[in-house]
Amino acid sequence: MALENSATKVLQVVKQDILAGVFAPGHKLKMSALKERYHVGVNPLREALSQLVVMQLVQVQDQRGYRVCPVSQSELIDIYDTRARIESLCVGLAIERGDQQWEADIVAAAYRLQANASLLQADGDLQSWEQLHQQFHYAIAKGCGSKELLRVRLDLYEKASRYRNLWLQHNAGHAAFDVNQKEHEQLVCAVLERDIKAAQSLISKHILVPSHVLQDLL
Amino acid sequence: MALENSATKVLQVVKQDILAGVFAPGHKLKMSALKERYHVGVNPLREALSQLVVMQLVQVQDQRGYRVCPVSQSELIDIYDTRARIESLCVGLAIERGDQQWEADIVAAAYRLQANASLLQADGDLQSWEQLHQQFHYAIAKGCGSKELLRVRLDLYEKASRYRNLWLQHNAGHAAFDVNQKEHEQLVCAVLERDIKAAQSLISKHILVPSHVLQDLL
DNA sequence: TTTAGAAATAATGTCGATACTTTAATGCCA
DNA sequence: TGGCATTAAAGTATCGACATTATTTCTAAA
């Protein structure tokens, strides 16, 4: 069961490579090179790249192949701005609808994040920390109970990944992460107290921090 | 310039056929049948279907091909609910940010919609009316100025199409459309007066009307 | 430098080989 | 005979190889 076809497998790994910056923004994705790298034929590759086009991570020019979507400051701002609003929406609905299990999951995720703060040191595994970070925020958002909203949220999270990785690297072993941790504590408090306005304000600001930092960098 | 490849062309038409209900929800999409219908080979077809999977209009089961995504009452409710919230977000931002050109475009789109109300009669072209209807609401929403938010909005609009078509057919030549027209007038007033709360409340209710009607039908 | 033509490179689509799934048929046993 | 498992056959999906067509690069003359 669950035998994945080549296209499905290669989609995951190409996507990761693009999000991780293995292929730079604007980079031409030649079939011959991709065939070599992933050891698959052109057909599964074309299927995977077609899907990445829909996800807006890859551009296609007819008869001229595929290339990684470029990044830009205006897109950075737009994505983070939209994420802040969508996440606010999720948090607001989650506070209205969340049950005790939801609360417990948030506390558990917050604990795991806190307990692994050492990952943020200069030589730490930032990607592992980011995974815990994402799981923490997802624990809050999933209380909204809307599959569609959570899908939109995930799309935007992934689209932001290329920019977020720049921020993570820039902040490695930096004091900015201390502030980040404090924001999480405040957010958990506001959420558990069911203070919608406060929680929305906090999450919105929290999401926009990397955007502000990166705007100065780009 | 603009030479489209087969996959790009076939994507549009398969998508339309699914949204229009030519292929029923759950219908198995066999390669042999699709090859025949659209006169293309399996590879362009697989590329197009892969993209429809990302758009969540088609499901893929490994080694078992593709089928049209099923519909359900819970998905209907979720999509319309999320649309109402996203559209509220767009309208709120648009009222904050819209300029005079934006206002003029809204008035123009409203006029066109009003002037073609006859399309709503029992023997009218409902799809043409729906196009004007969509253009009217887009004229309002685009004032939000966020490409990402407008993309999310469009995704949800398209995902709702299969359900919306049921509603359109059900209401053909019906009095429900009169109410609909009134709602548009009220919305334009609220928007031009820059009354965010009122406009958001109106648009939210307006979007949810088909959802309520269809819930009784399904 | 510019430009026309030719060669090389690359993208696209068709076809056929292989592997998997589904259906039909057969045989087994109560 | 009826129910059920096993096996054979038909129908599909998937993928890689090759042929075709388009683009890009190179070359050489003006």
Coordinates of C-alpha atoms in Angstrom, one line a residue, chain B residues 24 65 77 81 102 117 145 204-205:
Chain B
A24 CA -19.2 14.4 -12.0
G65 CA -5.1 7.0 -11.7
I77 CA -19.8 24.9 4.3
D81 CA -17.4 30.1 5.3
W102 CA -11.0 52.0 -7.5
A117 CA -30.1 41.7 -15.0
G145 CA -3.7 45.7 -3.1
S204 CA -20.2 38.1 4.4
K205 CA -24.0 37.5 4.4

